Amino acid sequence: MTVGFGTLDRQFDILRHSCEIGLLALALTPVILTAGIDLSVASLLALCAIVFGQLTHDAGLPVAAAIPLTVLVGALGGGLNASLVAGMRLPPLIVTLGTYSLFRGLAEALTGGAVTYTLFPAGFLALGQGRVFGVPAQAWIFFAVAIGMWVLVHRTMLGRSFRVIGYSPEGARYAGLGTGRCLTFVYVLAGVVAALAALIYTARLGQAKADAAVGYELFAITAVVLGGTSIFGGAGSVTGTLLGVAVIAVLKNGLATLPVVIRMNSAEELSGLLTGVLLLLALVVGMVPKLLSVLRSRR
């Protein structure tokens, strides 16, 4: 029986299924504020999930020891992006497009594309399937990360530096803001949050596989841009990202309950199509102020 869309249980179900995309969107907000992009976060999520599965199953490590090692892998993946973007000043789009394939390829290589890790301890599965005070357990982690990210972006000097770098990288260098350190921080942070999302994803589904979270980077980027963060950097907010995540979550889950009659194979494909349309619309709308500014300057 389908639970009504407006019921509390349905809302909690939407929240439960949105936490991983929400975490990736929160991780991408500082990156995009600096006029960067990270297309590799979902692939890194899959790699971290596989590493966690191998550590707990093949290496026999307890969950408590495997979790920090998995987070370390996420930090190293983010560090690789940071070293190429901040250290060598290569374009973030090209760098993360490369690591997008690298991380997914490593996950495939580690499992041969066939191994799926299951049978995780019940205590770990409660992280993705249980509730704390009636609220899905992973939602508390999502709320904590959202609050921490809001404080970082809106109440610290480092967070203000993200906007300055995105608005004018050269100006930020002349102002002595430590552009390299800031960029390193945001990409490593994105890797750490991707690893956290991998743990929640694995706990929610009870399995770790190489094709996990395919396409999540598109949903996360759409949520950030839809929330008002400029894809060109320099402007945006964590609150806007949360609203964008809410729109994507309702879209994905609402479509799953509709009697879709058009010729689509599944609601997942339809939500992907609509997400692409939303992303394009958000980009066009975001370009309007710049186009108006150019037109005024020519008068």
mmCIF file of C-alpha atoms in Angstrom:
data_model
loop_
_atom_site.group_PDB
_atom_site.id
_atom_site.type_symbol
_atom_site.label_atom_id
_atom_site.label_comp_id
_atom_site.label_asym_id
_atom_site.label_seq_id
_atom_site.Cartn_x
_atom_site.Cartn_y
_atom_site.Cartn_z
ATOM 1 C CA MET A 1 0.000 0.000 0.000
ATOM 2 C CA THR A 2 1.329 3.422 -0.968
ATOM 3 C CA VAL A 3 1.736 5.845 1.911
ATOM 4 C CA GLY A 4 0.000 9.193 1.275
ATOM 5 C CA PHE A 5 2.336 11.925 -0.009
ATOM 6 C CA GLY A 6 1.324 14.373 2.720
ATOM 7 C CA THR A 7 1.752 11.997 5.646
ATOM 8 C CA LEU A 8 4.597 12.335 8.137
ATOM 9 C CA ASP A 9 5.878 8.868 7.284
ATOM 10 C CA ARG A 10 6.018 9.840 3.606
ATOM 11 C CA GLN A 11 7.933 13.013 4.440
ATOM 12 C CA PHE A 12 10.404 11.046 6.537
ATOM 13 C CA ASP A 13 10.769 8.564 3.674
ATOM 14 C CA ILE A 14 11.573 11.440 1.302
ATOM 15 C CA LEU A 15 14.077 12.787 3.825
ATOM 16 C CA ARG A 16 15.694 9.371 4.224
ATOM 17 C CA HIS A 17 16.168 8.940 0.476
ATOM 18 C CA SER A 18 17.444 12.496 0.002
ATOM 19 C CA CYS A 19 20.231 12.585 2.562
ATOM 20 C CA GLU A 20 23.004 11.344 0.257
ATOM 21 C CA ILE A 21 22.163 13.780 -2.550
ATOM 22 C CA GLY A 22 21.693 16.494 0.074
ATOM 23 C CA LEU A 23 25.136 15.830 1.539
ATOM 24 C CA LEU A 24 26.737 15.956 -1.914
ATOM 25 C CA ALA A 25 24.917 19.230 -2.642
ATOM 26 C CA LEU A 26 26.149 20.713 0.637
ATOM 27 C CA ALA A 27 29.691 19.584 -0.211
ATOM 28 C CA LEU A 28 29.464 21.182 -3.654
ATOM 29 C CA THR A 29 28.196 24.545 -2.392
ATOM 30 C CA PRO A 30 31.628 25.881 -1.247
ATOM 31 C CA VAL A 31 33.233 24.388 -4.370
ATOM 32 C CA ILE A 32 30.829 26.195 -6.712
ATOM 33 C CA LEU A 33 31.080 29.387 -4.651
ATOM 34 C CA THR A 34 34.778 29.453 -5.576
ATOM 35 C CA ALA A 35 33.777 29.157 -9.271
ATOM 36 C CA GLY A 36 34.847 25.517 -9.252
ATOM 37 C CA ILE A 37 33.001 22.270 -9.901
ATOM 38 C CA ASP A 38 33.423 18.697 -8.718
ATOM 39 C CA LEU A 39 31.950 16.093 -11.037
ATOM 40 C CA SER A 40 33.648 13.259 -9.160
ATOM 41 C CA VAL A 41 31.722 13.300 -5.868
ATOM 42 C CA ALA A 42 29.303 10.492 -6.791
ATOM 43 C CA SER A 43 32.122 8.325 -8.176
ATOM 44 C CA LEU A 44 34.104 8.949 -4.980
ATOM 45 C CA LEU A 45 31.007 7.933 -3.011
ATOM 46 C CA ALA A 46 30.982 4.595 -4.878
ATOM 47 C CA LEU A 47 34.720 4.078 -4.319
ATOM 48 C CA CYS A 48 34.395 4.804 -0.593
ATOM 49 C CA ALA A 49 31.463 2.376 -0.326
ATOM 50 C CA ILE A 50 33.550 -0.371 -1.953
ATOM 51 C CA VAL A 51 36.538 0.387 0.293
ATOM 52 C CA PHE A 52 34.276 0.201 3.354
ATOM 53 C CA GLY A 53 32.898 -3.151 2.134
ATOM 54 C CA GLN A 54 36.394 -4.557 1.608
ATOM 55 C CA LEU A 55 37.653 -3.316 4.962
ATOM 56 C CA THR A 56 34.768 -4.911 6.864
ATOM 57 C CA HIS A 57 34.428 -8.115 4.806
ATOM 58 C CA ASP A 58 37.803 -8.942 3.232
ATOM 59 C CA ALA A 59 40.108 -7.358 5.833
ATOM 60 C CA GLY A 60 37.836 -8.267 8.746
ATOM 61 C CA LEU A 61 38.071 -4.878 10.414
ATOM 62 C CA PRO A 62 35.341 -3.802 12.840
ATOM 63 C CA VAL A 63 32.972 -1.085 11.621
ATOM 64 C CA ALA A 64 34.415 1.385 14.135
ATOM 65 C CA ALA A 65 37.858 1.036 12.522
ATOM 66 C CA ALA A 66 36.619 0.899 8.921
ATOM 67 C CA ILE A 67 34.629 4.158 9.139
ATOM 68 C CA PRO A 68 37.599 6.517 9.770
ATOM 69 C CA LEU A 69 39.655 4.712 7.112
ATOM 70 C CA THR A 70 36.802 5.188 4.619
ATOM 71 C CA VAL A 71 36.621 8.878 5.485
ATOM 72 C CA LEU A 72 40.400 9.031 4.959
ATOM 73 C CA VAL A 73 39.946 7.601 1.443
ATOM 74 C CA GLY A 74 37.385 10.337 0.760
ATOM 75 C CA ALA A 75 39.830 12.973 1.989
ATOM 76 C CA LEU A 76 42.592 11.544 -0.221
ATOM 77 C CA GLY A 77 40.267 11.584 -3.241
ATOM 78 C CA GLY A 78 39.388 15.205 -2.530
ATOM 79 C CA GLY A 79 43.077 15.901 -1.972
ATOM 80 C CA LEU A 80 43.878 14.577 -5.445
ATOM 81 C CA ASN A 81 41.372 17.017 -6.951
ATOM 82 C CA ALA A 82 42.775 19.795 -4.760
ATOM 83 C CA SER A 83 46.388 19.145 -5.751
ATOM 84 C CA LEU A 84 45.517 19.383 -9.441
ATOM 85 C CA VAL A 85 43.130 22.359 -9.164
ATOM 86 C CA ALA A 86 44.847 24.409 -6.468
ATOM 87 C CA GLY A 87 48.411 23.164 -6.868
ATOM 88 C CA MET A 88 48.726 22.952 -10.638
ATOM 89 C CA ARG A 89 45.910 25.435 -11.413
ATOM 90 C CA LEU A 90 44.244 23.086 -13.874
ATOM 91 C CA PRO A 91 40.573 23.695 -14.804
ATOM 92 C CA PRO A 92 38.271 22.061 -12.201
ATOM 93 C CA LEU A 93 35.918 20.809 -14.920
ATOM 94 C CA ILE A 94 38.684 18.872 -16.687
ATOM 95 C CA VAL A 95 40.285 17.621 -13.456
ATOM 96 C CA THR A 96 37.088 16.300 -11.903
ATOM 97 C CA LEU A 97 35.904 14.870 -15.213
ATOM 98 C CA GLY A 98 39.087 12.803 -15.148
ATOM 99 C CA THR A 99 38.723 11.757 -11.505
ATOM 100 C CA TYR A 100 35.033 11.023 -12.173
ATOM 101 C CA SER A 101 36.185 8.177 -14.414
ATOM 102 C CA LEU A 102 39.207 7.331 -12.240
ATOM 103 C CA PHE A 103 37.239 6.807 -9.001
ATOM 104 C CA ARG A 104 34.454 4.834 -10.698
ATOM 105 C CA GLY A 105 37.059 2.786 -12.557
ATOM 106 C CA LEU A 106 38.894 1.990 -9.311
ATOM 107 C CA ALA A 107 35.638 0.850 -7.720
ATOM 108 C CA GLU A 108 34.991 -1.407 -10.722
ATOM 109 C CA ALA A 109 38.560 -2.746 -10.632
ATOM 110 C CA LEU A 110 38.445 -3.528 -6.909
ATOM 111 C CA THR A 111 35.283 -5.589 -7.325
ATOM 112 C CA GLY A 112 35.772 -6.884 -10.844
ATOM 113 C CA GLY A 113 32.467 -5.197 -11.565
ATOM 114 C CA ALA A 114 30.661 -8.167 -10.026
ATOM 115 C CA VAL A 115 31.159 -8.222 -6.253
ATOM 116 C CA THR A 116 28.486 -6.641 -4.066
ATOM 117 C CA TYR A 117 29.154 -6.432 -0.340
ATOM 118 C CA THR A 118 26.171 -7.206 1.890
ATOM 119 C CA LEU A 119 25.468 -8.615 5.373
ATOM 120 C CA PHE A 120 26.692 -5.608 7.344
ATOM 121 C CA PRO A 121 26.212 -5.546 11.144
ATOM 122 C CA ALA A 122 22.765 -4.477 12.345
ATOM 123 C CA GLY A 123 24.258 -1.641 14.370
ATOM 124 C CA PHE A 124 25.746 -0.124 11.203
ATOM 125 C CA LEU A 125 22.574 -0.667 9.138
ATOM 126 C CA ALA A 126 20.653 1.322 11.769
ATOM 127 C CA LEU A 127 22.554 4.365 10.494
ATOM 128 C CA GLY A 128 20.587 4.203 7.240
ATOM 129 C CA GLN A 129 17.453 2.285 8.224
ATOM 130 C CA GLY A 130 16.773 3.138 11.854
ATOM 131 C CA ARG A 131 15.243 6.126 13.596
ATOM 132 C CA VAL A 132 16.382 8.338 16.463
ATOM 133 C CA PHE A 133 13.574 10.091 18.357
ATOM 134 C CA GLY A 134 11.227 9.094 15.534
ATOM 135 C CA VAL A 135 13.350 10.761 12.825
ATOM 136 C CA PRO A 136 15.468 8.787 10.330
ATOM 137 C CA ALA A 137 18.923 8.341 11.852
ATOM 138 C CA GLN A 138 20.811 9.715 8.857
ATOM 139 C CA ALA A 139 18.709 12.894 8.943
ATOM 140 C CA TRP A 140 20.451 13.958 12.158
ATOM 141 C CA ILE A 141 23.808 13.657 10.427
ATOM 142 C CA PHE A 142 22.467 15.616 7.456
ATOM 143 C CA PHE A 143 21.155 18.364 9.759
ATOM 144 C CA ALA A 144 24.498 18.531 11.596
ATOM 145 C CA VAL A 145 26.446 18.826 8.329
ATOM 146 C CA ALA A 146 24.000 21.466 7.040
ATOM 147 C CA ILE A 147 24.395 23.569 10.186
ATOM 148 C CA GLY A 148 28.169 23.198 10.119
ATOM 149 C CA MET A 149 28.284 24.150 6.440
ATOM 150 C CA TRP A 150 26.023 27.175 7.049
ATOM 151 C CA VAL A 151 28.295 28.400 9.843
ATOM 152 C CA LEU A 152 31.386 27.819 7.682
ATOM 153 C CA VAL A 153 30.024 29.644 4.627
ATOM 154 C CA HIS A 154 28.137 32.490 6.309
ATOM 155 C CA ARG A 155 29.834 33.110 9.653
ATOM 156 C CA THR A 156 33.565 32.620 9.098
ATOM 157 C CA MET A 157 36.271 34.546 7.288
ATOM 158 C CA LEU A 158 37.129 31.376 5.366
ATOM 159 C CA GLY A 159 33.557 31.172 4.080
ATOM 160 C CA ARG A 160 33.649 34.797 2.924
ATOM 161 C CA SER A 161 36.882 34.005 1.118
ATOM 162 C CA PHE A 162 35.038 31.428 -1.000
ATOM 163 C CA ARG A 163 32.844 34.165 -2.503
ATOM 164 C CA VAL A 164 35.770 36.538 -3.046
ATOM 165 C CA ILE A 165 37.724 33.815 -4.857
ATOM 166 C CA GLY A 166 34.702 32.972 -6.991
ATOM 167 C CA TYR A 167 34.033 36.599 -7.820
ATOM 168 C CA SER A 168 37.628 37.502 -8.626
ATOM 169 C CA PRO A 169 40.455 34.963 -8.196
ATOM 170 C CA GLU A 170 43.114 37.516 -9.095
ATOM 171 C CA GLY A 171 41.662 40.042 -6.660
ATOM 172 C CA ALA A 172 41.682 37.383 -3.932
ATOM 173 C CA ARG A 173 45.382 36.702 -4.584
ATOM 174 C CA TYR A 174 46.248 40.391 -4.443
ATOM 175 C CA ALA A 175 44.294 40.636 -1.194
ATOM 176 C CA GLY A 176 46.425 37.827 0.261
ATOM 177 C CA LEU A 177 43.522 35.479 0.966
ATOM 178 C CA GLY A 178 45.538 32.297 0.430
ATOM 179 C CA THR A 179 43.602 31.113 -2.620
ATOM 180 C CA GLY A 180 45.475 27.818 -2.832
ATOM 181 C CA ARG A 181 44.708 26.882 0.784
ATOM 182 C CA CYS A 182 41.031 27.812 0.392
ATOM 183 C CA LEU A 183 40.639 25.726 -2.763
ATOM 184 C CA THR A 184 42.459 22.810 -1.156
ATOM 185 C CA PHE A 185 40.117 23.015 1.810
ATOM 186 C CA VAL A 186 36.877 22.994 -0.235
ATOM 187 C CA TYR A 187 37.900 20.014 -2.409
ATOM 188 C CA VAL A 188 39.157 17.939 0.542
ATOM 189 C CA LEU A 189 35.971 18.825 2.432
ATOM 190 C CA ALA A 190 33.913 17.652 -0.555
ATOM 191 C CA GLY A 191 35.796 14.334 -0.476
ATOM 192 C CA VAL A 192 35.173 13.874 3.248
ATOM 193 C CA VAL A 193 31.447 14.594 2.896
ATOM 194 C CA ALA A 194 31.262 12.215 -0.092
ATOM 195 C CA ALA A 195 32.739 9.480 2.124
ATOM 196 C CA LEU A 196 30.140 10.255 4.789
ATOM 197 C CA ALA A 197 27.414 9.997 2.144
ATOM 198 C CA ALA A 198 28.910 6.633 1.090
ATOM 199 C CA LEU A 199 28.538 5.254 4.609
ATOM 200 C CA ILE A 200 24.909 6.407 4.812
ATOM 201 C CA TYR A 201 24.170 5.077 1.317
ATOM 202 C CA THR A 202 25.648 1.672 2.210
ATOM 203 C CA ALA A 203 23.755 1.533 5.496
ATOM 204 C CA ARG A 204 20.441 2.510 3.854
ATOM 205 C CA LEU A 205 20.623 -0.089 1.082
ATOM 206 C CA GLY A 206 22.559 -2.686 3.065
ATOM 207 C CA GLN A 207 24.993 -3.157 0.213
ATOM 208 C CA ALA A 208 28.094 -1.655 -1.370
ATOM 209 C CA LYS A 209 28.618 -1.905 -5.123
ATOM 210 C CA ALA A 210 30.677 -0.179 -7.783
ATOM 211 C CA ASP A 211 27.708 1.335 -9.652
ATOM 212 C CA ALA A 212 26.361 3.045 -6.537
ATOM 213 C CA ALA A 213 24.985 6.594 -6.813
ATOM 214 C CA VAL A 214 25.243 6.843 -10.599
ATOM 215 C CA GLY A 215 24.028 10.295 -11.666
ATOM 216 C CA TYR A 216 23.922 11.715 -8.135
ATOM 217 C CA GLU A 217 26.392 14.454 -9.118
ATOM 218 C CA LEU A 218 23.813 15.831 -11.592
ATOM 219 C CA PHE A 219 21.096 15.965 -8.926
ATOM 220 C CA ALA A 220 23.493 17.598 -6.438
ATOM 221 C CA ILE A 221 24.721 20.255 -8.889
ATOM 222 C CA THR A 222 21.134 20.977 -9.924
ATOM 223 C CA ALA A 223 20.107 21.425 -6.287
ATOM 224 C CA VAL A 224 22.946 23.904 -5.694
ATOM 225 C CA VAL A 225 22.261 25.954 -8.845
ATOM 226 C CA LEU A 226 18.489 25.774 -8.372
ATOM 227 C CA GLY A 227 19.048 27.142 -4.863
ATOM 228 C CA GLY A 228 20.544 30.322 -6.291
ATOM 229 C CA THR A 229 24.272 29.635 -6.168
ATOM 230 C CA SER A 230 25.897 31.061 -9.279
ATOM 231 C CA ILE A 231 27.616 28.427 -11.403
ATOM 232 C CA PHE A 232 30.214 31.154 -12.099
ATOM 233 C CA GLY A 233 30.980 31.510 -8.381
ATOM 234 C CA GLY A 234 30.901 34.446 -6.012
ATOM 235 C CA ALA A 235 27.241 34.239 -4.936
ATOM 236 C CA GLY A 236 25.054 31.706 -3.218
ATOM 237 C CA SER A 237 23.948 30.313 0.116
ATOM 238 C CA VAL A 238 23.617 27.068 2.035
ATOM 239 C CA THR A 239 19.954 27.869 2.723
ATOM 240 C CA GLY A 240 19.331 28.078 -1.023
ATOM 241 C CA THR A 241 21.024 24.710 -1.499
ATOM 242 C CA LEU A 242 18.731 23.144 1.112
ATOM 243 C CA LEU A 243 15.703 24.528 -0.733
ATOM 244 C CA GLY A 244 17.100 23.141 -3.983
ATOM 245 C CA VAL A 245 17.554 19.738 -2.344
ATOM 246 C CA ALA A 246 13.931 19.877 -1.151
ATOM 247 C CA VAL A 247 12.715 20.585 -4.705
ATOM 248 C CA ILE A 248 14.752 17.704 -6.144
ATOM 249 C CA ALA A 249 13.593 15.355 -3.371
ATOM 250 C CA VAL A 250 9.911 16.154 -3.890
ATOM 251 C CA LEU A 251 10.353 15.858 -7.648
ATOM 252 C CA LYS A 252 12.010 12.438 -7.445
ATOM 253 C CA ASN A 253 9.655 10.996 -4.880
ATOM 254 C CA GLY A 254 6.522 12.640 -6.274
ATOM 255 C CA LEU A 255 7.139 11.172 -9.722
ATOM 256 C CA ALA A 256 7.521 7.727 -8.186
ATOM 257 C CA THR A 257 3.911 7.914 -6.968
ATOM 258 C CA LEU A 258 2.338 9.319 -10.129
ATOM 259 C CA PRO A 259 0.626 7.093 -12.692
ATOM 260 C CA VAL A 260 3.037 8.079 -15.433
ATOM 261 C CA VAL A 261 1.451 7.410 -18.785
ATOM 262 C CA ILE A 262 4.035 8.848 -21.124
ATOM 263 C CA ARG A 263 6.515 6.550 -22.802
ATOM 264 C CA MET A 264 9.236 6.368 -20.183
ATOM 265 C CA ASN A 265 10.767 3.204 -18.788
ATOM 266 C CA SER A 266 10.683 4.405 -15.192
ATOM 267 C CA ALA A 267 10.071 7.355 -12.913
ATOM 268 C CA GLU A 268 13.848 7.472 -12.318
ATOM 269 C CA GLU A 269 14.462 8.246 -15.977
ATOM 270 C CA LEU A 270 11.732 10.881 -15.956
ATOM 271 C CA SER A 271 13.184 12.542 -12.856
ATOM 272 C CA GLY A 272 16.602 12.573 -14.537
ATOM 273 C CA LEU A 273 15.103 14.230 -17.598
ATOM 274 C CA LEU A 274 13.273 16.864 -15.549
ATOM 275 C CA THR A 275 16.376 17.478 -13.438
ATOM 276 C CA GLY A 276 18.327 18.231 -16.601
ATOM 277 C CA VAL A 277 15.626 20.659 -17.700
ATOM 278 C CA LEU A 278 15.653 22.341 -14.273
ATOM 279 C CA LEU A 279 19.446 22.663 -14.400
ATOM 280 C CA LEU A 280 19.323 24.301 -17.832
ATOM 281 C CA LEU A 281 16.561 26.681 -16.733
ATOM 282 C CA ALA A 282 18.493 27.603 -13.586
ATOM 283 C CA LEU A 283 21.610 28.299 -15.655
ATOM 284 C CA VAL A 284 19.663 30.477 -18.097
ATOM 285 C CA VAL A 285 17.994 32.402 -15.273
ATOM 286 C CA GLY A 286 21.386 32.828 -13.615
ATOM 287 C CA MET A 287 22.740 34.369 -16.821
ATOM 288 C CA VAL A 288 20.016 37.037 -16.998
ATOM 289 C CA PRO A 289 21.677 39.564 -14.612
ATOM 290 C CA LYS A 290 24.978 39.312 -16.526
ATOM 291 C CA LEU A 291 23.234 39.758 -19.865
ATOM 292 C CA LEU A 292 21.336 42.789 -18.542
ATOM 293 C CA SER A 293 24.599 44.239 -17.216
ATOM 294 C CA VAL A 294 26.278 43.803 -20.605
ATOM 295 C CA LEU A 295 23.325 45.415 -22.388
ATOM 296 C CA ARG A 296 23.382 48.418 -20.013
ATOM 297 C CA SER A 297 27.134 48.880 -20.502
ATOM 298 C CA ARG A 298 26.652 49.112 -24.288
ATOM 299 C CA ARG A 299 24.106 51.935 -24.056
#
